[in-house]
């Protein structure tokens, strides 16, 4: 954990932004997998971790803005728990680790909320993403599950996002640890990507690296020869010469900060000419984006810059044609690059996505572009020092999208469909790095995983 004062300072910073009512932060509980005592791996709620730090089930935190108090609700363990789980710290001891002075049994939370409501005070709460939490919240407050989403506190969302969006030095140190594990996962995957090897084995080995070094993977591993499926969790194939393997994977540090990297490598370790050509365009887009990252620039403009590099490279290969700027403005590049350049990253790999993508990645100044492809851009706003984000351009040959657009006669001024057809079956390439926005530019988080064609071939040798 961070030092107790870190959590206190975060709560004080929140108090400076929200000035009335109480905020209720429910921690996560154990979640049953197939019967109550056989649970999924426990993962604490990230916002609860941010303000209250305790990585344990059965807790809730209240920040009382009117009284200036922080309270933890939770129960001391009983003898049965000690028999099964071993000795556990008391609630008082736990609270001291995050500089909270007041603790109450969990059963008193409903009464605390009810009293505040009866006094006409606002109950601030954030969007919830787990069914169990929503049911608990209904039991605590009487606010029906179906009515919760419409009554979340936008003031609290905005305040939490404004704090969590800016990473401090302690958080950056955690992100670096997660990146170091990610590096090891990816270099291991590269070295294993030989003909005859199974995707499942590689995915299992690199997940094992995450588990053995940190808390867990930061999201289910994407690893496949069918890289054209953006979030492909199917690992059922055997690697074949001539294909490429995409690996999109990262780890959490022990304090649950994430890494999220993607590399794409030729099975067997040697790029053929076509793989080289397409790969180099994605790498150029990635590098151009990194070079452009600095405070004050919108990530929306950097997304469009990367799209331009991709369109220009595909034009050189004869897959696109016409004026590159017009092609990008019209969204023709999205046949090949149908997703956003990146997203915020922190304790959630898509940081705070559960609070609302537009609150995190957009603001009054920069609105989401609704055009197919760019509409998926999760981060568009002006960059600020302390933002941590991903840079993940890609080129994909998606048979269904290709067929649909060709049939519709879409963008025939910009797309050379006959030429593109020759690439169907190629798969997809994505290259993803994690980046900190600094005072004057940017800094990669972690040592850069081999990424140039020469570096990849060298790493995969032997
Ligand atoms: N890990 C999914 C993504 O890159 O956003
Ligand atoms: Mn990723
Ligand atoms: Mn990502």
PDB file of C-alpha atoms in Angstrom, residues 175-285:
ATOM      1  CA  UNK A 175       2.733   1.571 -13.506  1.00  0.00           C
ATOM      2  CA  UNK A 176       6.448   0.985 -14.187  1.00  0.00           C
ATOM      3  CA  UNK A 177       6.280  -2.239 -12.159  1.00  0.00           C
ATOM      4  CA  UNK A 178       3.275  -3.407 -14.175  1.00  0.00           C
ATOM      5  CA  UNK A 179       5.145  -2.532 -17.367  1.00  0.00           C
ATOM      6  CA  UNK A 180       8.165  -4.599 -16.333  1.00  0.00           C
ATOM      7  CA  UNK A 181       5.922  -7.640 -15.972  1.00  0.00           C
ATOM      8  CA  UNK A 182       4.317  -6.835 -19.320  1.00  0.00           C
ATOM      9  CA  UNK A 183       7.766  -6.724 -20.926  1.00  0.00           C
ATOM     10  CA  UNK A 184       8.561 -10.190 -19.677  1.00  0.00           C
ATOM     11  CA  UNK A 185       5.177 -11.510 -20.841  1.00  0.00           C
ATOM     12  CA  UNK A 186       5.652 -10.158 -24.349  1.00  0.00           C
ATOM     13  CA  UNK A 187       9.269 -11.189 -24.877  1.00  0.00           C
ATOM     14  CA  UNK A 188       8.334 -14.688 -23.683  1.00  0.00           C
ATOM     15  CA  UNK A 189       5.414 -14.815 -26.134  1.00  0.00           C
ATOM     16  CA  UNK A 190       7.662 -13.685 -28.986  1.00  0.00           C
ATOM     17  CA  UNK A 191      10.264 -16.344 -28.292  1.00  0.00           C
ATOM     18  CA  UNK A 192       7.560 -19.029 -28.138  1.00  0.00           C
ATOM     19  CA  UNK A 193       5.892 -18.007 -31.417  1.00  0.00           C
ATOM     20  CA  UNK A 194       7.241 -20.866 -33.509  1.00  0.00           C
ATOM     21  CA  UNK A 195       5.378 -23.105 -36.017  1.00  0.00           C
ATOM     22  CA  UNK A 196       3.621 -25.988 -34.245  1.00  0.00           C
ATOM     23  CA  UNK A 197       3.283 -24.181 -30.910  1.00  0.00           C
ATOM     24  CA  UNK A 198      -0.244 -23.691 -29.590  1.00  0.00           C
ATOM     25  CA  UNK A 199      -1.738 -20.281 -28.893  1.00  0.00           C
ATOM     26  CA  UNK A 200      -3.226 -21.689 -25.689  1.00  0.00           C
ATOM     27  CA  UNK A 201       0.149 -22.667 -24.290  1.00  0.00           C
ATOM     28  CA  UNK A 202       1.676 -19.263 -24.984  1.00  0.00           C
ATOM     29  CA  UNK A 203      -1.339 -17.514 -23.449  1.00  0.00           C
ATOM     30  CA  UNK A 204      -1.112 -19.769 -20.397  1.00  0.00           C
ATOM     31  CA  UNK A 205       2.597 -19.248 -19.913  1.00  0.00           C
ATOM     32  CA  UNK A 206       2.370 -15.462 -20.087  1.00  0.00           C
ATOM     33  CA  UNK A 207      -0.657 -15.371 -17.790  1.00  0.00           C
ATOM     34  CA  UNK A 208       1.450 -17.411 -15.377  1.00  0.00           C
ATOM     35  CA  UNK A 209       4.160 -14.750 -15.539  1.00  0.00           C
ATOM     36  CA  UNK A 210       1.624 -12.105 -14.539  1.00  0.00           C
ATOM     37  CA  UNK A 211       0.317 -14.216 -11.681  1.00  0.00           C
ATOM     38  CA  UNK A 212       3.764 -15.057 -10.407  1.00  0.00           C
ATOM     39  CA  UNK A 213       5.036 -11.459 -10.433  1.00  0.00           C
ATOM     40  CA  UNK A 214       2.029  -9.366  -9.552  1.00  0.00           C
ATOM     41  CA  UNK A 215      -1.621  -9.465  -8.800  1.00  0.00           C
ATOM     42  CA  UNK A 216      -2.986 -10.796 -12.092  1.00  0.00           C
ATOM     43  CA  UNK A 217      -3.419  -9.944 -15.754  1.00  0.00           C
ATOM     44  CA  UNK A 218      -4.919  -6.508 -16.271  1.00  0.00           C
ATOM     45  CA  UNK A 219      -7.523  -7.940 -18.710  1.00  0.00           C
ATOM     46  CA  UNK A 220      -8.130 -11.311 -20.371  1.00  0.00           C
ATOM     47  CA  UNK A 221      -5.253 -12.014 -22.738  1.00  0.00           C
ATOM     48  CA  UNK A 222      -5.807 -11.392 -26.454  1.00  0.00           C
ATOM     49  CA  UNK A 223      -3.530 -13.746 -28.377  1.00  0.00           C
ATOM     50  CA  UNK A 224      -4.270 -15.104 -31.820  1.00  0.00           C
ATOM     51  CA  UNK A 225      -3.166 -15.596 -35.382  1.00  0.00           C
ATOM     52  CA  UNK A 226      -6.515 -14.030 -36.268  1.00  0.00           C
ATOM     53  CA  UNK A 227      -5.456 -10.569 -35.227  1.00  0.00           C
ATOM     54  CA  UNK A 228      -8.161  -9.040 -37.421  1.00  0.00           C
ATOM     55  CA  UNK A 229     -10.605  -9.857 -34.607  1.00  0.00           C
ATOM     56  CA  UNK A 230      -9.772  -6.964 -32.298  1.00  0.00           C
ATOM     57  CA  UNK A 231     -10.448  -8.596 -28.937  1.00  0.00           C
ATOM     58  CA  UNK A 232      -9.791 -12.223 -29.817  1.00  0.00           C
ATOM     59  CA  UNK A 233      -9.796 -14.414 -26.699  1.00  0.00           C
ATOM     60  CA  UNK A 234      -9.869 -17.655 -28.677  1.00  0.00           C
ATOM     61  CA  UNK A 235      -6.542 -19.441 -28.262  1.00  0.00           C
ATOM     62  CA  UNK A 236      -7.433 -22.687 -29.997  1.00  0.00           C
ATOM     63  CA  UNK A 237      -5.090 -22.590 -32.987  1.00  0.00           C
ATOM     64  CA  UNK A 238      -1.671 -24.049 -33.685  1.00  0.00           C
ATOM     65  CA  UNK A 239       0.837 -21.528 -35.035  1.00  0.00           C
ATOM     66  CA  UNK A 240       1.691 -21.792 -38.714  1.00  0.00           C
ATOM     67  CA  UNK A 241       4.564 -20.452 -40.771  1.00  0.00           C
ATOM     68  CA  UNK A 242       3.464 -17.473 -42.843  1.00  0.00           C
ATOM     69  CA  UNK A 243       0.947 -16.184 -40.270  1.00  0.00           C
ATOM     70  CA  UNK A 244       1.402 -13.456 -37.671  1.00  0.00           C
ATOM     71  CA  UNK A 245       0.573 -13.708 -33.984  1.00  0.00           C
ATOM     72  CA  UNK A 246      -0.898 -10.747 -32.151  1.00  0.00           C
ATOM     73  CA  UNK A 247      -0.474 -10.568 -28.387  1.00  0.00           C
ATOM     74  CA  UNK A 248      -2.344  -7.853 -26.482  1.00  0.00           C
ATOM     75  CA  UNK A 249      -1.651  -8.395 -22.811  1.00  0.00           C
ATOM     76  CA  UNK A 250      -0.599  -6.722 -19.601  1.00  0.00           C
ATOM     77  CA  UNK A 251      -0.311  -7.216 -15.885  1.00  0.00           C
ATOM     78  CA  UNK A 252      -1.417  -5.498 -12.736  1.00  0.00           C
ATOM     79  CA  UNK A 253       1.101  -4.494 -10.112  1.00  0.00           C
ATOM     80  CA  UNK A 254       0.439  -5.623  -6.554  1.00  0.00           C
ATOM     81  CA  UNK A 255      -1.366  -2.321  -5.986  1.00  0.00           C
ATOM     82  CA  UNK A 256      -3.468  -2.948  -9.115  1.00  0.00           C
ATOM     83  CA  UNK A 257      -1.939  -0.488 -11.561  1.00  0.00           C
ATOM     84  CA  UNK A 258      -2.057  -1.826 -15.113  1.00  0.00           C
ATOM     85  CA  UNK A 259       0.068  -2.301 -18.179  1.00  0.00           C
ATOM     86  CA  UNK A 260      -1.401  -2.881 -21.640  1.00  0.00           C
ATOM     87  CA  UNK A 261       0.933  -3.715 -24.525  1.00  0.00           C
ATOM     88  CA  UNK A 262       0.445  -5.206 -27.969  1.00  0.00           C
ATOM     89  CA  UNK A 263       3.047  -6.737 -30.225  1.00  0.00           C
ATOM     90  CA  UNK A 264       2.552  -8.624 -33.479  1.00  0.00           C
ATOM     91  CA  UNK A 265       5.208 -11.029 -34.697  1.00  0.00           C
ATOM     92  CA  UNK A 266       5.713 -13.351 -37.667  1.00  0.00           C
ATOM     93  CA  UNK A 267       5.369 -16.992 -36.670  1.00  0.00           C
ATOM     94  CA  UNK A 268       8.854 -18.460 -36.875  1.00  0.00           C
ATOM     95  CA  UNK A 269      10.610 -15.137 -36.389  1.00  0.00           C
ATOM     96  CA  UNK A 270      11.213 -13.885 -39.940  1.00  0.00           C
ATOM     97  CA  UNK A 271       8.974 -11.276 -41.609  1.00  0.00           C
ATOM     98  CA  UNK A 272       8.061 -11.903 -45.243  1.00  0.00           C
ATOM     99  CA  UNK A 273       7.873  -8.889 -47.569  1.00  0.00           C
ATOM    100  CA  UNK A 274       4.124  -8.350 -47.237  1.00  0.00           C
ATOM    101  CA  UNK A 275       4.301  -8.581 -43.438  1.00  0.00           C
ATOM    102  CA  UNK A 276       7.187  -6.127 -43.418  1.00  0.00           C
ATOM    103  CA  UNK A 277       5.320  -3.644 -45.567  1.00  0.00           C
ATOM    104  CA  UNK A 278       2.171  -3.583 -43.463  1.00  0.00           C
ATOM    105  CA  UNK A 279       4.064  -3.808 -40.165  1.00  0.00           C
ATOM    106  CA  UNK A 280       6.244  -0.809 -40.969  1.00  0.00           C
ATOM    107  CA  UNK A 281       3.177   1.356 -41.614  1.00  0.00           C
ATOM    108  CA  UNK A 282       1.722   0.501 -38.182  1.00  0.00           C
ATOM    109  CA  UNK A 283       5.081   1.171 -36.561  1.00  0.00           C
ATOM    110  CA  UNK A 284       5.359   4.515 -38.363  1.00  0.00           C
ATOM    111  CA  UNK A 285       1.883   5.430 -37.091  1.00  0.00           C
TER     112      UNK A 285
END
